[in-house]
XYZ file of C-alpha atoms in Angstrom:
765
model
C 105.150 -112.339 -24.319
C 106.513 -111.770 -21.174
C 108.365 -108.504 -20.540
C 111.797 -108.768 -18.752
C 110.986 -105.134 -17.293
C 108.879 -105.564 -13.719
C 105.930 -103.984 -13.511
C 105.137 -101.622 -10.782
C 102.034 -102.601 -8.370
C 98.729 -100.668 -8.907
C 97.132 -101.930 -5.901
C 97.096 -99.247 -2.935
C 95.938 -100.114 0.425
C 94.088 -97.440 2.632
C 94.851 -99.320 5.951
C 97.202 -98.265 8.166
C 100.180 -100.878 8.594
C 100.462 -103.175 11.334
C 102.218 -102.065 14.327
C 103.921 -104.505 16.152
C 105.510 -102.157 18.728
C 102.649 -100.400 20.105
C 103.274 -96.938 21.402
C 101.045 -94.367 23.431
C 99.752 -91.441 21.748
C 100.806 -88.285 22.935
C 97.530 -86.761 22.335
C 95.210 -86.785 25.722
C 91.957 -88.802 25.088
C 88.685 -86.619 24.639
C 86.370 -87.376 27.369
C 82.796 -88.498 26.246
C 79.949 -86.226 27.044
C 77.358 -88.236 28.969
C 74.699 -87.727 30.832
C 74.461 -88.935 34.549
C 71.226 -90.791 34.805
C 69.276 -92.198 37.625
C 67.633 -95.397 38.296
C 64.756 -95.715 35.609
C 66.268 -93.031 33.879
C 67.105 -93.149 29.907
C 68.041 -91.120 27.263
C 65.341 -89.876 24.492
C 67.301 -87.736 22.235
C 70.141 -85.336 22.142
C 72.024 -83.200 20.235
C 76.124 -82.232 19.800
C 77.763 -78.744 19.345
C 74.928 -76.767 21.364
C 75.751 -73.839 23.030
C 74.355 -72.511 26.102
C 73.631 -68.995 26.062
C 75.368 -67.548 29.408
C 76.415 -63.580 28.641
C 73.868 -61.028 28.227
C 75.229 -59.191 25.431
C 77.919 -61.323 23.710
C 78.616 -65.105 23.624
C 82.502 -64.950 24.880
C 81.295 -66.467 28.101
C 78.695 -69.222 26.365
C 79.523 -73.215 26.995
C 79.564 -75.502 24.351
C 78.588 -79.258 24.923
C 75.418 -81.628 24.331
C 71.899 -80.863 24.940
C 70.132 -84.102 26.238
C 66.524 -85.017 26.647
C 65.547 -87.770 29.257
C 62.475 -89.164 30.631
C 63.362 -87.050 33.494
C 65.162 -83.735 32.669
C 66.542 -81.375 30.190
C 70.664 -81.743 30.628
C 73.203 -79.943 29.384
C 76.810 -81.601 29.593
C 80.019 -79.467 29.020
C 83.617 -79.836 29.819
C 83.793 -76.171 30.856
C 82.177 -74.739 33.834
C 80.122 -71.278 34.635
C 82.231 -68.288 34.954
C 82.586 -66.682 38.271
C 80.534 -69.812 39.856
C 82.205 -70.065 42.671
C 79.200 -71.936 44.803
C 76.408 -73.861 44.051
C 74.279 -76.152 46.410
C 75.032 -79.715 44.809
C 71.930 -81.377 44.175
C 71.624 -85.253 44.226
C 69.128 -85.632 41.574
C 70.043 -82.941 39.427
C 73.130 -81.851 37.666
C 74.447 -78.369 37.502
C 72.760 -77.497 34.133
C 69.614 -79.912 34.241
C 66.113 -78.967 34.334
C 63.460 -81.121 35.462
C 60.803 -81.730 32.537
C 57.967 -81.056 35.085
C 59.464 -77.706 35.727
C 59.689 -76.961 31.819
C 56.557 -74.459 31.399
C 56.696 -74.000 27.795
C 59.247 -74.880 24.887
C 59.631 -72.016 22.206
C 61.705 -72.774 19.407
C 63.010 -69.668 17.083
C 64.487 -69.498 13.311
C 66.272 -65.965 13.506
C 66.880 -66.505 9.970
C 63.550 -66.747 8.783
C 62.153 -64.971 11.664
C 60.003 -67.428 13.098
C 59.049 -68.770 16.331
C 56.614 -71.305 17.621
C 55.537 -72.457 20.889
C 55.863 -76.504 21.204
C 53.346 -78.623 22.777
C 53.053 -82.274 22.988
C 52.728 -84.248 19.523
C 53.149 -80.942 17.557
C 55.210 -80.508 14.423
C 57.821 -78.232 13.547
C 58.117 -76.987 9.978
C 61.480 -75.296 10.221
C 64.995 -76.016 11.692
C 65.177 -74.143 15.063
C 68.664 -71.950 15.359
C 67.704 -70.932 19.282
C 65.700 -73.041 22.043
C 64.295 -71.011 24.700
C 62.857 -72.817 28.071
C 60.358 -70.936 30.012
C 60.550 -72.486 33.820
C 58.020 -72.590 36.516
C 60.657 -71.716 39.262
C 61.387 -67.941 37.141
C 64.105 -69.354 35.262
C 64.518 -68.814 31.328
C 67.034 -70.988 29.696
C 68.406 -70.313 25.916
C 70.750 -72.655 23.513
C 71.860 -72.294 20.412
C 72.145 -74.610 17.522
C 74.520 -72.831 15.288
C 76.852 -75.458 14.989
C 74.605 -78.185 15.320
C 73.132 -80.435 12.853
C 69.695 -79.165 11.558
C 67.849 -82.542 11.993
C 69.345 -83.249 15.759
C 68.277 -79.852 16.814
C 65.042 -80.013 15.693
C 64.432 -83.769 17.134
C 65.540 -82.706 20.559
C 63.393 -79.885 20.736
C 60.359 -81.675 19.646
C 61.672 -84.521 22.336
C 61.546 -81.795 24.977
C 58.166 -80.497 24.209
C 56.767 -84.074 23.812
C 57.953 -85.606 27.541
C 57.302 -82.559 29.408
C 53.736 -82.815 28.699
C 53.080 -86.359 29.821
C 49.737 -88.074 29.239
C 49.264 -90.180 32.124
C 50.497 -89.652 35.641
C 52.530 -93.383 35.363
C 54.373 -91.380 32.638
C 55.953 -89.272 35.280
C 59.496 -90.313 35.915
C 58.688 -90.863 39.634
C 57.217 -94.015 38.865
C 60.324 -95.282 36.980
C 62.376 -94.100 39.553
C 60.694 -95.925 42.665
C 60.203 -99.027 40.791
C 64.001 -99.392 39.709
C 65.617 -97.917 42.902
C 63.317 -99.332 45.608
C 61.981 -102.687 44.468
C 63.424 -105.814 43.320
C 62.224 -108.428 40.820
C 61.416 -110.714 43.904
C 59.491 -108.179 45.883
C 62.261 -107.146 48.156
C 63.471 -103.662 49.070
C 66.575 -103.001 46.732
C 69.683 -103.008 49.244
C 67.316 -103.075 51.799
C 66.498 -99.526 51.230
C 63.128 -98.280 52.854
C 62.026 -94.776 51.073
C 61.281 -92.316 53.982
C 62.865 -94.879 56.717
C 63.935 -93.251 59.922
C 61.860 -90.119 58.626
C 61.270 -88.131 61.985
C 58.209 -85.874 60.118
C 55.082 -87.887 60.919
C 53.078 -88.744 57.387
C 49.534 -89.284 59.140
C 49.014 -92.596 57.066
C 48.460 -94.526 59.836
C 46.130 -94.075 63.148
C 49.363 -93.893 65.313
C 50.281 -90.557 63.753
C 46.803 -88.974 64.876
C 46.726 -90.325 68.245
C 50.177 -88.471 69.054
C 48.693 -85.258 67.453
C 45.433 -85.535 69.536
C 47.735 -85.662 72.911
C 50.102 -83.155 71.887
C 47.301 -80.650 71.200
C 45.185 -81.768 74.436
C 42.107 -82.632 72.256
C 40.723 -85.066 74.663
C 37.026 -85.009 73.248
C 38.320 -85.898 69.929
C 39.146 -89.562 68.616
C 40.574 -91.530 65.572
C 38.281 -92.369 62.756
C 38.669 -95.329 60.431
C 35.587 -95.692 58.676
C 37.503 -94.858 55.314
C 39.961 -97.642 55.739
C 40.550 -98.835 51.796
C 38.973 -95.450 50.928
C 35.417 -96.883 51.489
C 33.589 -93.849 52.292
C 35.467 -90.885 50.247
C 38.035 -91.408 47.580
C 39.721 -87.849 48.350
C 40.125 -88.283 52.159
C 42.796 -90.287 53.845
C 42.108 -93.731 55.440
C 42.291 -92.366 58.850
C 41.353 -88.663 60.329
C 39.722 -87.000 63.376
C 36.114 -86.405 64.581
C 34.614 -85.526 67.736
C 34.060 -88.528 70.338
C 30.065 -87.733 70.133
C 30.092 -88.820 66.545
C 29.650 -92.691 66.222
C 30.685 -94.218 62.981
C 27.321 -94.960 61.919
C 26.164 -91.721 61.912
C 29.119 -90.411 59.662
C 28.468 -93.189 57.007
C 24.776 -91.875 57.251
C 26.163 -88.044 56.965
C 28.906 -88.863 54.334
C 26.584 -88.665 51.518
C 25.051 -85.376 52.320
C 28.796 -83.739 51.623
C 30.741 -82.701 48.510
C 32.352 -85.861 47.380
C 31.542 -87.622 50.617
C 34.351 -85.298 52.462
C 33.190 -85.634 56.536
C 34.185 -82.524 58.442
C 38.070 -82.778 59.141
C 39.504 -82.051 62.692
C 42.854 -79.833 62.051
C 43.849 -78.591 65.707
C 42.773 -77.807 69.277
C 43.656 -74.613 70.838
C 44.765 -74.849 74.364
C 41.257 -73.208 75.609
C 39.760 -76.219 73.882
C 38.567 -74.537 70.787
C 38.935 -76.795 67.606
C 39.722 -75.714 64.189
C 37.868 -77.826 61.583
C 37.508 -77.713 57.923
C 34.217 -79.272 56.011
C 33.093 -79.041 52.413
C 29.796 -77.801 51.394
C 26.567 -80.315 51.962
C 25.617 -81.027 48.404
C 21.762 -82.303 49.410
C 19.821 -79.161 50.258
C 17.046 -80.594 52.038
C 19.428 -82.217 54.609
C 21.525 -79.272 55.220
C 19.761 -77.589 58.096
C 19.738 -81.185 60.065
C 23.295 -82.204 59.064
C 24.858 -78.633 59.876
C 23.100 -78.869 63.436
C 23.968 -82.397 64.001
C 27.758 -81.392 63.278
C 28.090 -78.469 64.939
C 26.642 -80.022 67.973
C 29.127 -82.512 68.489
C 31.702 -79.728 68.084
C 30.080 -77.990 70.785
C 30.193 -80.811 73.236
C 33.926 -81.491 72.471
C 34.591 -77.928 73.816
C 34.966 -77.799 77.629
C 32.876 -74.566 77.725
C 30.428 -76.010 75.189
C 31.141 -72.763 73.331
C 29.523 -71.888 70.103
C 30.663 -72.808 66.667
C 31.554 -69.937 64.058
C 31.707 -70.689 60.668
C 34.089 -68.993 58.460
C 32.985 -68.986 54.319
C 36.329 -69.319 52.425
C 34.424 -69.208 48.950
C 32.920 -65.790 49.668
C 35.895 -64.013 51.255
C 39.020 -65.145 49.252
C 40.016 -64.922 45.902
C 39.648 -68.427 43.760
C 41.985 -70.530 42.067
C 41.603 -68.805 39.029
C 42.443 -65.251 40.054
C 45.350 -66.586 42.265
C 46.868 -68.072 38.898
C 46.423 -64.996 37.162
C 48.103 -62.858 39.607
C 51.170 -65.355 39.347
C 51.174 -65.069 35.499
C 51.741 -61.420 35.764
C 54.145 -61.544 38.469
C 56.165 -63.855 36.657
C 55.818 -61.651 33.361
C 57.392 -58.633 35.414
C 60.058 -60.438 37.124
C 61.362 -62.482 34.271
C 60.303 -61.010 30.695
C 59.758 -57.023 31.169
C 63.334 -55.424 31.029
C 64.528 -54.636 34.595
C 65.697 -51.381 33.543
C 62.534 -49.615 33.834
C 62.068 -46.952 36.520
C 61.296 -48.350 39.925
C 57.929 -46.361 40.468
C 56.757 -48.398 36.976
C 58.037 -51.703 38.047
C 56.390 -50.855 41.634
C 53.391 -50.225 39.907
C 53.080 -53.251 37.558
C 53.984 -55.242 40.811
C 51.015 -53.992 42.570
C 48.564 -54.252 39.316
C 49.312 -58.413 39.352
C 47.490 -58.415 42.606
C 49.771 -61.284 44.152
C 50.854 -59.323 47.059
C 47.389 -58.212 47.331
C 46.444 -61.800 47.959
C 49.034 -62.759 49.986
C 47.705 -59.988 52.445
C 44.354 -61.243 52.055
C 44.882 -64.638 53.249
C 47.194 -63.296 56.016
C 44.218 -61.161 57.197
C 41.708 -63.895 56.962
C 43.892 -66.402 59.232
C 44.237 -63.509 61.610
C 40.604 -63.184 62.070
C 40.051 -66.906 62.519
C 42.910 -66.897 65.058
C 40.721 -63.949 66.824
C 37.992 -66.380 66.910
C 39.803 -69.038 68.680
C 42.221 -67.269 70.977
C 39.729 -64.174 71.948
C 36.478 -65.465 71.432
C 37.375 -69.257 72.565
C 35.157 -70.310 69.981
C 35.369 -73.422 67.851
C 35.738 -72.381 63.821
C 34.556 -74.515 60.838
C 36.345 -73.749 57.628
C 33.573 -73.682 54.987
C 34.557 -74.367 51.279
C 32.920 -76.528 48.312
C 35.593 -78.891 47.979
C 37.897 -78.320 51.052
C 40.692 -78.923 49.297
C 42.262 -75.558 48.165
C 41.460 -72.566 50.180
C 41.179 -74.205 53.575
C 44.452 -76.000 53.408
C 45.903 -72.352 53.001
C 44.144 -70.703 55.593
C 44.136 -73.852 58.167
C 47.980 -74.220 57.978
C 48.187 -70.343 58.666
C 46.158 -70.311 61.339
C 48.123 -73.323 63.299
C 51.595 -71.620 62.210
C 50.386 -68.060 64.111
C 49.439 -70.147 66.988
C 51.479 -73.152 67.739
C 55.152 -72.854 67.972
C 55.692 -76.541 67.410
C 54.564 -75.777 63.832
C 57.626 -73.266 63.477
C 59.828 -75.890 64.136
C 61.154 -77.873 61.019
C 59.565 -81.106 61.919
C 56.561 -79.331 62.914
C 56.098 -77.500 59.459
C 56.543 -80.566 57.668
C 54.031 -82.499 59.542
C 51.825 -79.295 59.052
C 52.122 -79.804 55.397
C 51.701 -83.600 55.192
C 48.587 -83.186 57.414
C 46.583 -80.374 56.159
C 48.007 -80.425 52.181
C 48.905 -83.820 51.238
C 46.680 -86.103 53.439
C 43.484 -83.539 53.461
C 43.769 -84.113 49.371
C 45.284 -81.144 47.888
C 45.293 -81.590 44.211
C 49.181 -81.152 43.885
C 48.623 -83.112 40.635
C 46.305 -80.676 38.883
C 47.290 -77.436 40.948
C 50.984 -78.014 39.909
C 49.308 -79.125 36.045
C 52.136 -81.770 35.866
C 50.253 -83.417 33.207
C 49.648 -79.919 31.197
C 46.071 -81.031 30.738
C 44.181 -77.845 31.411
C 45.277 -74.575 32.981
C 41.707 -74.011 34.436
C 42.903 -76.509 37.085
C 46.556 -75.040 37.552
C 46.676 -72.320 40.337
C 49.945 -71.631 42.759
C 48.133 -72.418 46.010
C 50.942 -73.861 47.568
C 53.463 -71.105 46.485
C 51.039 -68.425 47.950
C 51.171 -70.525 51.122
C 54.882 -70.272 51.589
C 55.039 -66.652 50.438
C 52.476 -66.111 53.248
C 54.946 -68.254 55.705
C 57.861 -66.079 54.297
C 56.079 -62.969 55.316
C 55.780 -64.164 58.622
C 59.100 -65.380 58.538
C 60.441 -61.847 57.646
C 58.573 -60.443 60.416
C 59.693 -62.825 63.321
C 62.852 -64.487 61.782
C 63.851 -65.957 65.237
C 60.625 -67.596 65.956
C 61.334 -70.284 63.068
C 63.550 -72.799 63.298
C 64.196 -72.922 59.227
C 65.427 -70.317 56.904
C 64.241 -68.664 53.580
C 66.389 -70.876 51.862
C 64.701 -73.875 52.985
C 61.271 -72.186 52.030
C 62.840 -71.542 48.369
C 64.346 -75.101 47.948
C 60.708 -76.609 49.247
C 58.984 -74.884 46.362
C 61.153 -75.894 43.957
C 60.551 -79.539 44.886
C 57.175 -79.570 43.342
C 59.049 -79.718 39.855
C 61.268 -82.858 41.185
C 58.668 -85.347 40.412
C 59.900 -88.172 42.139
C 58.364 -87.673 45.661
C 54.792 -88.604 46.990
C 54.289 -85.216 48.407
C 53.508 -83.133 45.154
C 52.874 -85.909 42.911
C 48.989 -87.214 43.476
C 45.717 -85.619 44.113
C 45.007 -87.553 47.181
C 46.460 -90.590 48.810
C 43.705 -93.274 47.149
C 45.122 -91.792 43.849
C 48.833 -92.682 44.846
C 47.909 -96.152 45.920
C 45.947 -96.951 43.041
C 48.527 -95.580 40.336
C 51.365 -97.255 42.044
C 49.539 -100.626 42.200
C 48.649 -100.538 38.443
C 52.261 -99.348 37.602
C 53.680 -102.148 39.565
C 51.228 -104.628 37.859
C 51.986 -103.271 34.459
C 55.872 -103.363 35.064
C 55.364 -107.019 36.819
C 57.097 -105.387 40.083
C 56.650 -107.854 42.858
C 55.622 -105.830 45.846
C 55.701 -108.303 48.556
C 54.290 -107.143 51.749
C 53.878 -103.685 50.461
C 50.360 -102.950 48.873
C 51.840 -100.505 46.371
C 55.026 -98.989 45.360
C 56.535 -96.515 48.305
C 57.552 -92.979 47.392
C 60.047 -91.130 49.116
C 58.362 -88.176 50.819
C 60.034 -85.066 50.275
C 60.935 -84.526 53.668
C 63.635 -86.923 53.608
C 66.162 -84.337 52.223
C 69.001 -86.823 51.764
C 67.611 -87.903 48.642
C 68.518 -84.265 47.567
C 71.178 -82.647 49.318
C 74.379 -83.450 51.542
C 74.065 -83.472 55.270
C 76.650 -80.271 54.567
C 74.055 -78.538 52.504
C 71.281 -79.003 54.701
C 72.925 -77.150 57.315
C 71.289 -74.216 55.128
C 68.058 -74.768 56.551
C 69.126 -74.093 60.376
C 68.145 -70.777 61.337
C 70.930 -69.279 63.657
C 68.377 -67.223 65.091
C 65.402 -69.437 65.947
C 64.669 -69.281 69.703
C 63.009 -72.696 70.620
C 61.828 -73.986 73.845
C 65.261 -75.340 74.766
C 66.828 -72.210 74.027
C 67.479 -70.569 77.242
C 70.590 -69.483 79.052
C 72.144 -69.055 82.253
C 72.885 -65.676 83.721
C 74.304 -65.202 87.161
C 72.865 -68.576 88.078
C 69.154 -67.989 86.847
C 67.478 -69.251 83.768
C 66.752 -66.324 80.894
C 64.468 -66.632 78.326
C 64.604 -65.035 75.015
C 61.708 -62.359 73.839
C 61.092 -59.883 71.384
C 60.303 -56.845 72.892
C 58.970 -53.627 71.032
C 57.530 -50.422 71.965
C 54.028 -49.558 72.026
C 54.619 -46.356 70.149
C 56.095 -48.435 67.031
C 52.554 -50.070 66.361
C 50.472 -47.423 67.048
C 49.823 -46.547 63.476
C 49.413 -50.298 62.556
C 45.518 -50.382 63.585
C 44.638 -46.595 64.644
C 44.965 -43.907 62.443
C 43.791 -45.849 59.335
C 40.611 -45.084 57.325
C 38.120 -47.795 57.682
C 38.938 -49.462 54.330
C 42.319 -50.037 55.237
C 41.976 -51.480 58.654
C 44.301 -54.465 58.948
C 46.005 -53.643 55.997
C 43.246 -54.053 53.196
C 41.631 -51.541 50.690
C 37.987 -51.590 49.558
C 37.155 -52.870 46.305
C 37.070 -49.293 44.455
C 40.164 -47.918 46.538
C 43.352 -47.423 45.121
C 46.486 -45.956 46.205
C 48.851 -43.229 44.287
C 52.500 -44.282 44.127
C 53.978 -41.504 45.825
C 53.289 -40.679 49.743
C 49.957 -41.849 49.022
C 49.885 -43.706 52.661
C 50.809 -40.790 54.370
C 48.354 -38.170 52.162
C 45.516 -40.654 52.647
C 46.350 -40.769 56.555
C 46.361 -36.787 57.022
C 43.170 -36.413 54.926
C 41.239 -38.960 56.758
C 42.714 -38.367 60.440
C 39.576 -36.713 61.587
C 36.933 -39.174 60.502
C 39.299 -42.039 61.525
C 39.108 -40.812 65.446
C 35.101 -40.839 65.452
C 34.972 -44.385 64.223
C 34.452 -47.465 66.771
C 37.163 -49.874 67.059
C 36.114 -53.520 66.267
C 36.749 -56.464 68.760
C 39.288 -57.901 66.339
C 41.414 -55.120 65.875
C 41.239 -54.484 69.281
C 42.604 -57.993 69.535
C 45.444 -56.852 66.971
C 46.142 -53.384 68.545
C 46.432 -55.502 72.320
C 48.915 -58.051 70.776
C 50.938 -55.476 69.290
C 51.166 -53.320 72.574
C 53.332 -56.027 74.763
C 55.902 -57.979 74.149
C 56.069 -60.435 71.835
C 56.688 -64.041 72.972
C 58.198 -65.936 69.987
C 57.054 -69.427 71.510
C 53.383 -68.255 71.703
C 51.227 -66.194 69.459
C 52.392 -64.574 66.546
C 50.005 -61.845 64.271
C 51.878 -60.395 61.347
C 51.540 -56.650 60.466
C 49.211 -56.066 57.573
C 49.817 -52.925 55.930
C 51.110 -53.148 52.449
C 54.118 -51.226 53.676
C 54.833 -54.341 56.144
C 54.754 -56.922 53.274
C 57.595 -57.302 51.175
C 58.513 -59.140 47.895
C 59.961 -62.865 48.489
C 63.002 -61.828 46.565
C 64.996 -65.088 47.021
C 62.617 -67.229 45.171
C 61.273 -64.658 42.759
C 64.054 -62.664 41.912
C 66.814 -65.257 42.389
C 67.881 -65.829 39.007
C 67.711 -61.938 37.866
C 71.398 -60.704 37.112
C 70.542 -57.081 37.683
C 68.592 -57.729 40.979
C 71.598 -59.531 42.384
C 73.695 -57.699 45.295
C 77.116 -59.151 45.135
C 78.876 -59.648 48.630
C 75.615 -58.115 49.973
C 71.845 -58.961 51.083
C 70.346 -60.685 54.065
C 73.163 -63.313 53.482
C 75.835 -61.401 54.855
C 73.922 -61.190 58.323
C 73.225 -64.575 57.910
C 76.705 -65.406 57.460
C 77.802 -63.602 60.626
C 75.007 -64.843 62.915
C 75.945 -68.394 61.576
C 79.717 -67.891 62.741
C 78.464 -66.300 66.091
C 76.150 -69.480 66.641
C 78.695 -72.018 66.075
C 81.312 -70.262 68.276
C 79.271 -70.194 71.090
C 78.021 -73.998 70.228
C 82.174 -74.746 70.210
C 82.762 -73.282 73.548
C 80.008 -74.908 75.052
C 81.461 -78.097 73.843
C 84.882 -77.131 75.138
C 83.371 -76.159 78.446
C 81.544 -79.589 78.717
C 84.792 -81.407 78.046
C 86.675 -79.352 80.465
C 84.209 -80.120 83.408
C 84.369 -83.689 81.982
C 80.793 -84.271 81.463
C 79.740 -87.867 81.443
C 79.215 -89.568 77.875
C 80.784 -86.613 76.246
C 82.627 -87.724 73.039
C 85.755 -86.653 71.888
C 84.944 -86.046 68.092
C 85.145 -83.109 65.659
C 83.004 -80.235 66.406
C 82.465 -79.605 62.383
C 81.197 -82.708 61.761
C 78.306 -81.900 64.317
C 77.830 -78.638 63.835
C 74.018 -77.006 62.760
C 75.337 -74.179 60.920
C 76.854 -74.141 57.266
C 79.123 -71.522 57.992
C 81.700 -72.241 60.821
C 83.959 -70.402 63.203
C 87.514 -70.840 63.116
C 89.297 -72.801 65.783
C 90.604 -69.264 67.312
C 87.578 -67.338 68.359
C 89.551 -64.040 67.885
C 89.860 -64.525 64.310
C 86.439 -64.142 62.628
C 86.272 -65.395 59.224
C 85.743 -63.105 56.479
C 82.507 -63.405 54.577
C 83.175 -65.571 51.236
C 83.470 -63.735 48.006
C 80.964 -65.916 46.293
C 77.973 -64.548 49.022
C 75.529 -62.690 47.090
C 71.776 -61.819 47.680
C 70.940 -64.693 45.503
C 72.841 -67.431 47.804
C 72.930 -70.566 47.351
C 71.498 -70.009 43.865
C 73.405 -68.427 41.102
C 71.628 -66.385 38.145
C 74.393 -67.022 36.023
C 73.585 -68.665 32.989
C 69.967 -69.200 34.151
C 68.618 -66.481 32.886
C 69.308 -64.089 29.695
C 66.808 -61.334 28.985
C 68.597 -59.993 25.544
C 67.449 -62.252 22.763
C 68.658 -62.515 19.362
C 70.849 -59.864 17.839
C 70.562 -58.392 21.374
C 66.658 -57.554 21.340
C 65.143 -58.110 24.444
C 63.078 -61.260 24.128
C 60.117 -59.091 25.073
C 60.535 -56.921 22.356
C 61.443 -59.679 19.832
C 58.214 -61.501 20.639
C 56.338 -58.632 19.982
C 53.829 -59.160 22.462
C 53.697 -62.904 21.482
C 51.822 -64.675 24.451
C 53.869 -65.715 26.866
C 52.934 -68.654 28.888
C 50.138 -69.471 26.582
C 47.338 -71.763 27.990
C 47.713 -75.640 26.626
C 44.691 -75.420 25.112
C 45.881 -72.870 22.525
C 49.000 -74.688 21.647
C 47.402 -76.873 19.110
C 45.994 -73.672 17.228
C 49.664 -72.174 17.093
C 50.545 -71.750 13.284
C 53.646 -70.674 11.910
């Protein structure tokens, strides 16, 4: 029955044999690609084997990695680094390839095989598998990803996740709430690790009466006082709890008049001129029957606050300035020509498109109106009331520009930040709506703050030595609007911040302890975003402050900015009436070539016969004398005097980049020179044995990013990575050619770029 022959075993084990002597594998372990997450940040979806497009013509420089969508950002993680990327400002909240979801303007999915494309909105379906993802960003970037090797389902899911989470339905879904709740507040109500958001901040937030008291004393506004009737937002929901009113107006009168103003916004004091003239902003009176009575009472109180009892001048901003929709339309056109359209077109056509966008025209219009207000304060010595329907948009721009031109304190770093905090944040500018963080309605979106920054840059560009900060600072400040963790750009008014933060804390069972609401960090705490080393890029080596004096032959010398009279003779005179102060009439147009010269020649005889207005004489007198950088500053307003803010609008365009060139080369040399002077001064103090001089490293306390060598005779050469886009890099951030080498503008064939959110639901395949 049993054979004597031994049978072979038929069972085969697929498990590896047990190793008693473990040896190290010669292969190196593969590092897992993981996104770096902030407190409160979670991964929503991800896709592997994704290619980020870097090169314009071929994919040889493209990066391979993982595309991750979190509740804060779109992140691309790769083992490789960008080619020719030798410098980049390190952001503490964002990685090299990260894009905040609030910065994503549109999400476009493409299937180049089927020839389909779709603009994705929140909660939309995608009926095809995408082969390419294009992200249009609010900071003028275009980011492209390819899914050639990625799984089709994972590619579709990550695209839908990005579209959904970039369109939050409620303010409390913005990442800032989770971030602040997890980072700064513990379960028992104590602050985590004792951290106080904004603690030790030098910039006043104007959320307490003491900040307003100090501002009153600084400007010498002795006839004005801090009003507290809106504590708990009892009177007006959009006003701060503390603001400044004339001494002659009693609290009871203010409570009585509040119901007459739009949204109960009582007139707000902004600033006092040394002559005693006041700058005041006011919403429209909603009750026509009470309009005359209330206006007379307010004007009388402002007049009494003036030492000369001067009259009050009212400036209607709604009638004299473009509305928010016009400004938004201008930005969309500017974005189109700076990002979408080919940069290979002729320069004349590009400049013509720039002019037709009307963005530069609006910048000039706001600057011109601010100059007119300055004339009333500075020359006529009368107080000015800025009238606007809601007093939350145009008045923010004009009041800030007026103070910037008149008050040198506002041109310092902390003074400028205090100005924005006072005239924008606490005054109730609708940052949540105007930045369109919730993507609810394009009708409410308007880049007023960006327009203001452009106006500031125009002044900075004409008087760089008068400002403590650099254009890098202005650019970074504009980018900070899209990092929604700061209270500065996250809410429509202080009350909204308080209410939403209380509700969020209650829903998450966060015990606030002594705090009445979550304490969001302000953007002015720059250590949240940048190291001390990178923050030195904000310091202007040309700045001439009040303490910037020098000793020469034993006498104190001050810096002045002298220019000859004849340089400005054509700025005001020699122009047709419609072009005074750099403005054109509604039906006036300029031809492209030599248009200004031709117009001047043809109208020269007519101009000589026209009388000069008082405001024009005021501007001419200003430019006829030496400019005091610590005094009044007026901009030159001819179209030829205003420039495109290239560092902001064209920094991502490779064709517009100047390798080893641009303003940064002068900035490098000036920084080295300033640092060398500071180093020699420290050595001189140590040599003289000055009391209290610490023997510390000069490099640790230097205010300049670029530093001098230890031997002044050896001037350091400019770094190789310097370009006109410094400290930003266009590599990998903008790729104009799309699929099959076709420019995106041609591929989309007139597709509606940056569509309104109302039309997204109607998009069909």
